[in-house]
Short mmCIF file of C-alpha atoms in Angstrom, two decimals:
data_model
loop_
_atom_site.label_atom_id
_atom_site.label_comp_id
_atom_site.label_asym_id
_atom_site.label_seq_id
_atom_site.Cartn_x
_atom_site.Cartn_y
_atom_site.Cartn_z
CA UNK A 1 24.16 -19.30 -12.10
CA UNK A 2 25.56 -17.01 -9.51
CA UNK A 3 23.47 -16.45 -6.24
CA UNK A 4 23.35 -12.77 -5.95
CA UNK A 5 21.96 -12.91 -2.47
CA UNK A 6 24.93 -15.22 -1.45
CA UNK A 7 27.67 -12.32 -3.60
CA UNK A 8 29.40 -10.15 -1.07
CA UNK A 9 28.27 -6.30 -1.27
CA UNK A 10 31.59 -4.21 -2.05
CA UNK A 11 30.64 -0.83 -0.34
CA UNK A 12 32.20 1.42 -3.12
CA UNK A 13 29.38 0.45 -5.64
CA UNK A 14 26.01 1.40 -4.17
CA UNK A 15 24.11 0.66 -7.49
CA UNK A 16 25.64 -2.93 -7.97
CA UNK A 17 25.39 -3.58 -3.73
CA UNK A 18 21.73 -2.50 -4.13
CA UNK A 19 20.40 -5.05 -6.49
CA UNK A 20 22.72 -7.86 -4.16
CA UNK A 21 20.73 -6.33 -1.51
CA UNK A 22 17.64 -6.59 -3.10
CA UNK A 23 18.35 -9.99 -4.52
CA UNK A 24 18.50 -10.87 -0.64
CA UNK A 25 15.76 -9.66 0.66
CA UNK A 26 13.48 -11.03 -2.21
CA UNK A 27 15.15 -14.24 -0.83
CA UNK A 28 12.53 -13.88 1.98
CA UNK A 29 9.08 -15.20 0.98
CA UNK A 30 6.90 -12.56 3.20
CA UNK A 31 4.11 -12.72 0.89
CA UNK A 32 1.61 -11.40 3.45
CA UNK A 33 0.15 -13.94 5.14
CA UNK A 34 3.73 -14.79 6.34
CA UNK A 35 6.16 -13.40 8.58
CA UNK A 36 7.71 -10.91 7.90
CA UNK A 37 10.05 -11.14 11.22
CA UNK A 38 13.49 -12.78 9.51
CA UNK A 39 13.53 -9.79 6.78
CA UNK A 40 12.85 -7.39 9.32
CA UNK A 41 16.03 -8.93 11.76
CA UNK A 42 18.11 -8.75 9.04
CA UNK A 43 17.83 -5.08 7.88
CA UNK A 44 17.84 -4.25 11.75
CA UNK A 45 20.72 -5.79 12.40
CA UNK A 46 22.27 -4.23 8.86
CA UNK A 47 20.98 -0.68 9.86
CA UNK A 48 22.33 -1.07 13.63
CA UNK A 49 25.61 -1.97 12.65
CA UNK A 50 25.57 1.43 10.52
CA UNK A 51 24.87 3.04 13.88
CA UNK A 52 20.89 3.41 13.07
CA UNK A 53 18.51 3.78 15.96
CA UNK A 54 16.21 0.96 15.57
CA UNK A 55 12.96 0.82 16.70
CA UNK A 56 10.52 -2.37 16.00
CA UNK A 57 7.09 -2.22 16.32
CA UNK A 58 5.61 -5.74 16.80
CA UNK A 59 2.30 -6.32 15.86
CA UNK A 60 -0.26 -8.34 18.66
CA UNK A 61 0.71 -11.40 17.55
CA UNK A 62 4.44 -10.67 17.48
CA UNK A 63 5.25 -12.71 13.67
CA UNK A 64 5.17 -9.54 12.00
CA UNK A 65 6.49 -6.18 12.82
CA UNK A 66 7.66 -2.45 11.13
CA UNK A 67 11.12 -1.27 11.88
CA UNK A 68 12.43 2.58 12.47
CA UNK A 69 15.55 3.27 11.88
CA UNK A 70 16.93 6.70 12.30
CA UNK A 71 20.04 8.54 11.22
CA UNK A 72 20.80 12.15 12.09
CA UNK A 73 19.94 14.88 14.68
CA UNK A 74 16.98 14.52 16.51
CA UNK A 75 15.71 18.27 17.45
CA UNK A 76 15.18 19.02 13.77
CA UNK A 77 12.56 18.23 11.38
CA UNK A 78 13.66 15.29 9.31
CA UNK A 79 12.71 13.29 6.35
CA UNK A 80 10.98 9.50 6.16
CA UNK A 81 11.99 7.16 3.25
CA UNK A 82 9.26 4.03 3.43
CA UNK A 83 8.58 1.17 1.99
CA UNK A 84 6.30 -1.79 2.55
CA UNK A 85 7.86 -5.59 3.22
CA UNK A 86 5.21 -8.19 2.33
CA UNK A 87 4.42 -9.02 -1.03
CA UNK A 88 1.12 -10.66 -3.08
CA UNK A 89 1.60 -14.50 -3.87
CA UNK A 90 3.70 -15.98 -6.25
CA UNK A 91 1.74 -18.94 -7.07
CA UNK A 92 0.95 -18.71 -10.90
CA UNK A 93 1.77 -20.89 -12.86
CA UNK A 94 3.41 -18.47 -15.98
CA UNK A 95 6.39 -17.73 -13.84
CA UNK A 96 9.54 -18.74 -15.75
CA UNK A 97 12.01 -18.45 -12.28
CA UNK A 98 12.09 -18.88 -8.44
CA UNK A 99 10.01 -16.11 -7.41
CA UNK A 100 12.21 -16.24 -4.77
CA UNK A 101 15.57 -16.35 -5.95
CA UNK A 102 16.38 -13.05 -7.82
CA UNK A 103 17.48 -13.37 -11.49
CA UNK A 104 19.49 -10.61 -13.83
CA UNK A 105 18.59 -10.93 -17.56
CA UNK A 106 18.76 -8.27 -20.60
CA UNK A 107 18.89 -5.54 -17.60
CA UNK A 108 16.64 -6.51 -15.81
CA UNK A 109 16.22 -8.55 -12.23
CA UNK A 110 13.38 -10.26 -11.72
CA UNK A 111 11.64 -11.65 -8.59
CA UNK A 112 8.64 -11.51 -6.15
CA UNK A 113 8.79 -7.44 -4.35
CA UNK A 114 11.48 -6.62 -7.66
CA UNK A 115 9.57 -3.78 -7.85
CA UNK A 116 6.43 -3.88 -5.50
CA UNK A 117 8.47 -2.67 -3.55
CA UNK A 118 12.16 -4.29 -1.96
CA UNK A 119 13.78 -2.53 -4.94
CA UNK A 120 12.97 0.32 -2.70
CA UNK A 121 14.16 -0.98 0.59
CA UNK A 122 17.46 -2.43 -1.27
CA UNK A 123 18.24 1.21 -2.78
CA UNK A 124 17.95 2.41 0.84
CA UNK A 125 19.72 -0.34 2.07
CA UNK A 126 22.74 0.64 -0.64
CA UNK A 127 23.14 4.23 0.12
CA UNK A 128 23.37 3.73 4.10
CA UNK A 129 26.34 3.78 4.14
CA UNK A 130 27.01 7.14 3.34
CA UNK A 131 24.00 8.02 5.53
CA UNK A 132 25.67 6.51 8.39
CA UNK A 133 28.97 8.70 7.47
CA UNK A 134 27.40 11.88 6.62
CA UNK A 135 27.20 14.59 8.82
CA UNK A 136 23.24 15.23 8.84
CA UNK A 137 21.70 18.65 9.70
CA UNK A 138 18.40 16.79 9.56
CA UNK A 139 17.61 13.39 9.99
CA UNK A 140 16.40 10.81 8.37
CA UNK A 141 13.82 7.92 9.04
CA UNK A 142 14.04 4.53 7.18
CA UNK A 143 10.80 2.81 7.88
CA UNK A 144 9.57 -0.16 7.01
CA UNK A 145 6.04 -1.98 7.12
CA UNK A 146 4.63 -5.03 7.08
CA UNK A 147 0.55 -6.03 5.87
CA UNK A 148 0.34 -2.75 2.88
CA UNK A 149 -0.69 -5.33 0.45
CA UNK A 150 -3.78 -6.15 2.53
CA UNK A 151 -5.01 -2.86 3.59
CA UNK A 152 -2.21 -0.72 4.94
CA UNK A 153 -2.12 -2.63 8.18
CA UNK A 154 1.41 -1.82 9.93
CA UNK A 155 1.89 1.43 8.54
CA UNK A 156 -0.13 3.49 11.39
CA UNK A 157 2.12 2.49 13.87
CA UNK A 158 5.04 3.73 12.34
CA UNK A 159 3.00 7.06 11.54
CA UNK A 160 2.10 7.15 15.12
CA UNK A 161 5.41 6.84 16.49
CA UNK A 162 6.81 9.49 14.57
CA UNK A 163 3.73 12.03 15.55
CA UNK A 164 5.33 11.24 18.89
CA UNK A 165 8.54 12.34 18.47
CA UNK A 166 10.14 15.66 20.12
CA UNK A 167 10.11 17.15 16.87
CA UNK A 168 8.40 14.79 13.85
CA UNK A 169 9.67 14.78 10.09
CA UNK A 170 8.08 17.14 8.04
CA UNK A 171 8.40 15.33 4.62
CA UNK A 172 8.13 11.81 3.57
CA UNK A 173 8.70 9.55 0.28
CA UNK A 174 7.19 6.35 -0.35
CA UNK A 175 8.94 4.55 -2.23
CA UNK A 176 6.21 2.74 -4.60
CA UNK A 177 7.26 1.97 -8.15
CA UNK A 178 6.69 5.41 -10.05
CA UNK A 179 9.57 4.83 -12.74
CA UNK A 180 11.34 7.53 -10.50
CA UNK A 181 8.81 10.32 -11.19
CA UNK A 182 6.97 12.45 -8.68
CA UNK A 183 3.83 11.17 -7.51
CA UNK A 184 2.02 14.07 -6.01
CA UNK A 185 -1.47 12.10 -4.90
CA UNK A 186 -2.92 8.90 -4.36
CA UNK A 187 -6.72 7.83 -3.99
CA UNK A 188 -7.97 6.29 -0.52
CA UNK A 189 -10.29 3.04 -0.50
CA UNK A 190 -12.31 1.40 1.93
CA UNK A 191 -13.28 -2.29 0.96
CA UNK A 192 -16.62 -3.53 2.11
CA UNK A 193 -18.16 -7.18 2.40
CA UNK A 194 -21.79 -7.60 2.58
CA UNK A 195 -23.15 -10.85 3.42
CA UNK A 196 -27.16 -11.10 2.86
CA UNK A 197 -29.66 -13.53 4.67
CA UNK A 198 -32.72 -14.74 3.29
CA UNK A 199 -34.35 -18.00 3.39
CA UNK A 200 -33.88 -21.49 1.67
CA UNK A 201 -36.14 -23.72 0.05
CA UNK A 202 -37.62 -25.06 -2.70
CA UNK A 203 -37.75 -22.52 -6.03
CA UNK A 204 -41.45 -23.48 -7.04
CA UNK A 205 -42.49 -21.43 -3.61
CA UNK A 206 -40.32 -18.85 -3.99
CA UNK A 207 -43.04 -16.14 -2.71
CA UNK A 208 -42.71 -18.20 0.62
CA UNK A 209 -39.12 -17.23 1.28
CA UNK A 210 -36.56 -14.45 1.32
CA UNK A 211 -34.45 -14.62 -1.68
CA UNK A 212 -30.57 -13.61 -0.86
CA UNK A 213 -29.71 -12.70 -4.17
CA UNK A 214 -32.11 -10.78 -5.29
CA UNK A 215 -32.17 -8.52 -2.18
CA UNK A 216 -28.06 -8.10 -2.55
CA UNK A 217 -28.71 -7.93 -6.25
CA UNK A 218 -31.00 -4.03 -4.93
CA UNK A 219 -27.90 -3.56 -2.97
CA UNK A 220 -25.27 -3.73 -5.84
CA UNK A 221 -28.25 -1.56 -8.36
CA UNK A 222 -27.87 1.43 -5.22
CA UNK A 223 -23.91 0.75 -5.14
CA UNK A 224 -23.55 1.44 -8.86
CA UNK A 225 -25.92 3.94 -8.57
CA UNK A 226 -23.76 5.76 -5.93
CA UNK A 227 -20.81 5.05 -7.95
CA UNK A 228 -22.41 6.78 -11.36
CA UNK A 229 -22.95 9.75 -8.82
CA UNK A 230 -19.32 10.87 -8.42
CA UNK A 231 -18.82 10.16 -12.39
CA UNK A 232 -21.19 12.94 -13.00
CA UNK A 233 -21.30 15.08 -9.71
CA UNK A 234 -17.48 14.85 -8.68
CA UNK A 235 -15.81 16.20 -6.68
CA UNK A 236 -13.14 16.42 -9.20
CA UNK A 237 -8.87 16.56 -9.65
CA UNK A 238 -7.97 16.06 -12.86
CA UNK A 239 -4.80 15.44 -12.62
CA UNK A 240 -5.75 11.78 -11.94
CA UNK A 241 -6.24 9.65 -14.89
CA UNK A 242 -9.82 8.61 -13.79
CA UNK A 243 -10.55 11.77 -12.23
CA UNK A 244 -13.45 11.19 -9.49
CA UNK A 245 -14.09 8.92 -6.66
CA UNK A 246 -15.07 5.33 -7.91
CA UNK A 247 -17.42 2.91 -6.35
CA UNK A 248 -18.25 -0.39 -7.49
CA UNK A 249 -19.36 -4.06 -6.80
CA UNK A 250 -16.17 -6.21 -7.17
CA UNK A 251 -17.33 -9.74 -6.24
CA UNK A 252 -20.88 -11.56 -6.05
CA UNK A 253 -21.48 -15.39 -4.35
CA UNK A 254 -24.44 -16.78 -3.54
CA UNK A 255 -27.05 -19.95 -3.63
CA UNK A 256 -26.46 -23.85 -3.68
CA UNK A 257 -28.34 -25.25 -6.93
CA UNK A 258 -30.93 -24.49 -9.67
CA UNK A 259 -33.94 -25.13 -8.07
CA UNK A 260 -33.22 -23.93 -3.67
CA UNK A 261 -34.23 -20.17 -3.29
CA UNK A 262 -31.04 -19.04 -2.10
CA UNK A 263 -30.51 -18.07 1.45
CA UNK A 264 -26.95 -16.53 1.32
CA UNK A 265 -25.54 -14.11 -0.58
CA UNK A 266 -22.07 -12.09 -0.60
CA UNK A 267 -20.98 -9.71 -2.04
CA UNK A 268 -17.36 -7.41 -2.03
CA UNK A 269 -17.25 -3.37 -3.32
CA UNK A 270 -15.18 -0.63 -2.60
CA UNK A 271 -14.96 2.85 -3.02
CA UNK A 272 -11.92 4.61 -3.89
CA UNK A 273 -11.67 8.29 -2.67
CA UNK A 274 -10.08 10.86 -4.14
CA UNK A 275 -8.31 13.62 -1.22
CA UNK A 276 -10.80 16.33 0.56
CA UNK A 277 -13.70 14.26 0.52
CA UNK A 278 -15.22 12.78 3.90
CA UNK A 279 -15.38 8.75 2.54
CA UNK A 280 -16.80 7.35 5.80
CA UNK A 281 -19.33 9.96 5.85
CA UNK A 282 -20.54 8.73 2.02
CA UNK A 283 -20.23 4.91 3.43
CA UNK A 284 -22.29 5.64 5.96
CA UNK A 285 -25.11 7.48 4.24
CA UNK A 286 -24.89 4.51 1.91
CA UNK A 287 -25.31 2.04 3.88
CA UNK A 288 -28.25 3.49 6.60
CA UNK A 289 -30.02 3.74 3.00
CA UNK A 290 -29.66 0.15 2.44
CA UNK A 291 -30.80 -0.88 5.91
CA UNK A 292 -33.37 1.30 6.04
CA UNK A 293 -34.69 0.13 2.09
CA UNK A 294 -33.76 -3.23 1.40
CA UNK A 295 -32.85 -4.63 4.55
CA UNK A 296 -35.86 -3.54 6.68
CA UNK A 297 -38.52 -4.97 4.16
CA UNK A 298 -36.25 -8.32 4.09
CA UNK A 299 -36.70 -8.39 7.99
CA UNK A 300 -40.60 -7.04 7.79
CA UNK A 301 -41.45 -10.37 5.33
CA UNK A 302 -39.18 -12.71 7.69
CA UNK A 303 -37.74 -11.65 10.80
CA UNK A 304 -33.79 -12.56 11.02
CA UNK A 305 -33.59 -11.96 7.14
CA UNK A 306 -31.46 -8.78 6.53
CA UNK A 307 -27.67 -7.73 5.21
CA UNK A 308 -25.29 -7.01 7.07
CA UNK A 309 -21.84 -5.06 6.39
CA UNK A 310 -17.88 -5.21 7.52
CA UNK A 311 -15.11 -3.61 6.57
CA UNK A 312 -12.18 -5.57 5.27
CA UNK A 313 -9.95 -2.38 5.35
CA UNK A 314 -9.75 1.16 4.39
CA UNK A 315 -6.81 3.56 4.42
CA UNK A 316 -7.10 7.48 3.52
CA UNK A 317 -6.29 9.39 0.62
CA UNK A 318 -3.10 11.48 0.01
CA UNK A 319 -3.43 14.99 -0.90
CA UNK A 320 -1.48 16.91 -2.59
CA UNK A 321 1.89 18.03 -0.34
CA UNK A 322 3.74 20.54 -3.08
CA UNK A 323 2.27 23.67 -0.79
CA UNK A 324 3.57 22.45 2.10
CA UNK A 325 7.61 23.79 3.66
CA UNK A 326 8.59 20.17 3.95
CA UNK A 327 7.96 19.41 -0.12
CA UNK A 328 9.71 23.08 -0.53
CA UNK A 329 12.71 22.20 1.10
CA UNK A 330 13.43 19.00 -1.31
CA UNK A 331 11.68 20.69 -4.18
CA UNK A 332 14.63 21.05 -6.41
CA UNK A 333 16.10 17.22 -5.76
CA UNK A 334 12.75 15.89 -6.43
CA UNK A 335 12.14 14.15 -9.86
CA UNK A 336 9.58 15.40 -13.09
CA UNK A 337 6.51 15.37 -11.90
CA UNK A 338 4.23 12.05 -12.64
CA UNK A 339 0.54 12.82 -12.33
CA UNK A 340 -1.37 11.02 -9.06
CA UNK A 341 -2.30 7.21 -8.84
CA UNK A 342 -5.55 5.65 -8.21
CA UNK A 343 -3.51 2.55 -6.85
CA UNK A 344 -3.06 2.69 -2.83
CA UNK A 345 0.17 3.79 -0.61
CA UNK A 346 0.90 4.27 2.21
CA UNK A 347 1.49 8.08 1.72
CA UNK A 348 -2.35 8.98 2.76
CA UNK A 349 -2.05 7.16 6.49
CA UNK A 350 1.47 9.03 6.89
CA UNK A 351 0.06 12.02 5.96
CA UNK A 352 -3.92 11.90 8.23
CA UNK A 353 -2.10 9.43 11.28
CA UNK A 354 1.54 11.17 11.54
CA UNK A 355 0.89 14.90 9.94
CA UNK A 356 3.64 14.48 7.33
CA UNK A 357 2.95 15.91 4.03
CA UNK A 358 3.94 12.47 1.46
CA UNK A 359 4.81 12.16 -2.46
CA UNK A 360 5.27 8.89 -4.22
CA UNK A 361 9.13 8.10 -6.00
CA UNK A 362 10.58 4.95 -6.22
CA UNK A 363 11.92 2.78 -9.00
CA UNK A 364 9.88 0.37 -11.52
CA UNK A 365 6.82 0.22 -12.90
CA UNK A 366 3.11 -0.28 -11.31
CA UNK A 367 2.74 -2.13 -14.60
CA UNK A 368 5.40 -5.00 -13.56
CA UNK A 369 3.36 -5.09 -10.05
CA UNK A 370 1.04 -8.46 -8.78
CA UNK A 371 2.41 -10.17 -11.94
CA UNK A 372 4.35 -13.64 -12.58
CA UNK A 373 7.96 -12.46 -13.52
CA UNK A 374 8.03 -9.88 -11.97
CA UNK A 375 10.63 -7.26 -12.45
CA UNK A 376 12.74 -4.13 -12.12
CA UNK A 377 15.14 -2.26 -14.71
CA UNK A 378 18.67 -2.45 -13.48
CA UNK A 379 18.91 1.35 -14.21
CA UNK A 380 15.85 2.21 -12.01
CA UNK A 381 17.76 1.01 -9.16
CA UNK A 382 20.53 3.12 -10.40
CA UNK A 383 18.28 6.22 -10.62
CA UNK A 384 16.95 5.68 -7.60
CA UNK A 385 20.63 5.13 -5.65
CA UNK A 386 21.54 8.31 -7.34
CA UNK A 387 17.93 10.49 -6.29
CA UNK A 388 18.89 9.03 -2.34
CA UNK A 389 22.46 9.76 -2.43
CA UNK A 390 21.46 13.95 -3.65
CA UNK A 391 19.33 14.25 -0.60
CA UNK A 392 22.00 12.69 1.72
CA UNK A 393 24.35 15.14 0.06
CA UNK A 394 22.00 18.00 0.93
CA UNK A 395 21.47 17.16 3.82
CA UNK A 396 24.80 16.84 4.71
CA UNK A 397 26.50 20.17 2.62
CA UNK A 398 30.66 19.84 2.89
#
């Protein structure tokens, strides 16, 4: 079997060089709670020798970063192609190759980040060439992220930096497998923990004690209650296939055996937000209620009984950009319009961190995504080559 990350790229065939690059960088296991750093080296140093302006934005601990690169004129209002890095694990057992070693079969190439989302980053990666030969009138920002997969993590850097700039982009793509149609919005979320305290001891004097579970158990009833709320009260956009704001109770642990009242509970939910509403406002409101009506009484019976919350993460919602000049400008290269996703991007923190309007297009399917054999149709990298070569080309008229 050939080793397409080992197969030289030939320069003159942007769709084959993409899926060599892609077979590449799916060679580099950054599931997310790895390092990203060796992928992100090796399309800086790939980028740089194009002539890119690279940027790298470390996180605190300095194993994972974003990288900038930039093509173009810098005193106009450019254009941001992203993508995320890390991918989810690869550990189950139904996988019928390396995860990690790209494979072609009937058309398609399959591999950890085929599609979720290197397919992306290799398409890029193909047609920089010509970016780096073409005589911009705007320019053009490759960026990519590291941590999306857990909560959006590296992407507000990158949307800060840009904000910074002498004159910012005005448009961005995110690259997220939409079978190359036009995603136009994407719901926020913010995931929540709650970990209740009661008391232990044994179940025959359970009026002596705090019981976890069925304290968390009032929290979860005022959760889903919440969460029926925006089923029949909205707001609404229809032009999402569940078309409100959801919130619900995800995961539930708590007690130690049949007969202990249980003195620990936790529990995971999440609400996911659809653009224009105010979601930490709702949290909020939700969550004073449950202090103020479950936890106080826990406390009252027992003092140091109570819940208490965290957030795991949260990242915004992104609205709707086809009013906006920077959407108009690209509006004829763009592809048929696909709906809006109630999956997460990173198109909502580019938009409220950095001020640039974001639509969804990249290759594969959301259905091939978090999956064992994972993959990505040979001609959705071939679409997608094409879509990033017509903007180079109009940005760049002869």
């Amino acid at each position: 079997m050939i080793n397409l990350s080992e197969t030289p790229l030939s320069f003159d065939d942007p769709t084959g060089d993409a899926t060599k690059h892609l077979a590449r960088l799916i060679s580099f296991d950054t599931v997310s709670c790895n390092s990203n750093r060796a992928l992100i080296d090796h399309m800086a140093e790939y980028f740089r020798d194009l002539g890119g302006r690279i940027t790298i934005l470390p996180d605190e601990t300095g194993a994972k970063a974003n990288l900038i690169a930039a093509f173009g004129p810098e005193d106009k209002a450019g254009i941001v192609w992203s993508g995320h890095t890390d991918v989810v694990p690869a550990d189950e057992p139904e996988w019928e190759t390396d995860p990690f070693q790209a494979e072609i079969k009937d058309g398609k190439l399959f591999g950890r980040g085929a599609c979720d989302m290197k397919g992306f980053a290799a398409c890029v990666m193909a047609v920089a060439p010509q970016l780096a030969q073409a005589t911009l009138t705007r320019p053009v920002y490759l960026c990519f992220s590291y941590d999306e997969e857990v909560g959006c993590l590296g992407a507000p850097a990158i949307a800060e930096h840009l904000a910074q700039l002498s004159v910012p982009p005005e448009f961005a793509i995110i690259g997220e497998p939409s079978m190359m149609k036009l995603i136009t919005g994407q719901k926020g979320k913010i995931a929540m923990r709650a970990h209740a305290t009661g008391t232990a001891g044994h179940s025959s004097f359970a009026p002596e004690h705090v019981n976890a579970i069925e304290f968390a158990s009032k929290a979860v009833a005022r959760i889903s209650e919440r969460g029926k709320r925006y089923e029949q009260e909205g707001p609404f956009d229809h032009d999402f296939t569940v078309p409100h704001a959801t919130m619900l109770v995800t995961m539930m642990q708590g007690g130690v055996a049949t007969n202990v009242t249980p003195d620990n509970c936790t529990l995971t939910f999440e609400l996911r937000s659809i653009s224009g509403m105010a979601p930490e406002q709702d949290m909020k409101l939700l969550l004073d209620e449950i202090t103020r009506e479950i936890t106080a009484p826990m406390a009252e019976k027992i003092p140091g009984t109570g819940i208490r919350f965290e957030t795991i993460f949260s990242y915004p919602a992104m609205g709707d950009a086809r009013e906006t000049d920077g959407f108009k400008r690209y509006a004829t290269l763009l592809p048929a319009w696909g709906g809006k996703v109630s999956y997460g991007s990173e198109g909502g923190v580019f938009e409220q961190i950095g001020g640039i309007p974001s639509v969804i297009v990249g290759p594969g399917s959301i259905e091939q995504a978090h999956k064992p054999n994972e993959f990505v149709d040979l001609d959705q990298l071939e679409e997608c080559v094409q879509f990033l070569s017509g903007i180079i080309d109009f940005l760049a008229p002869q």
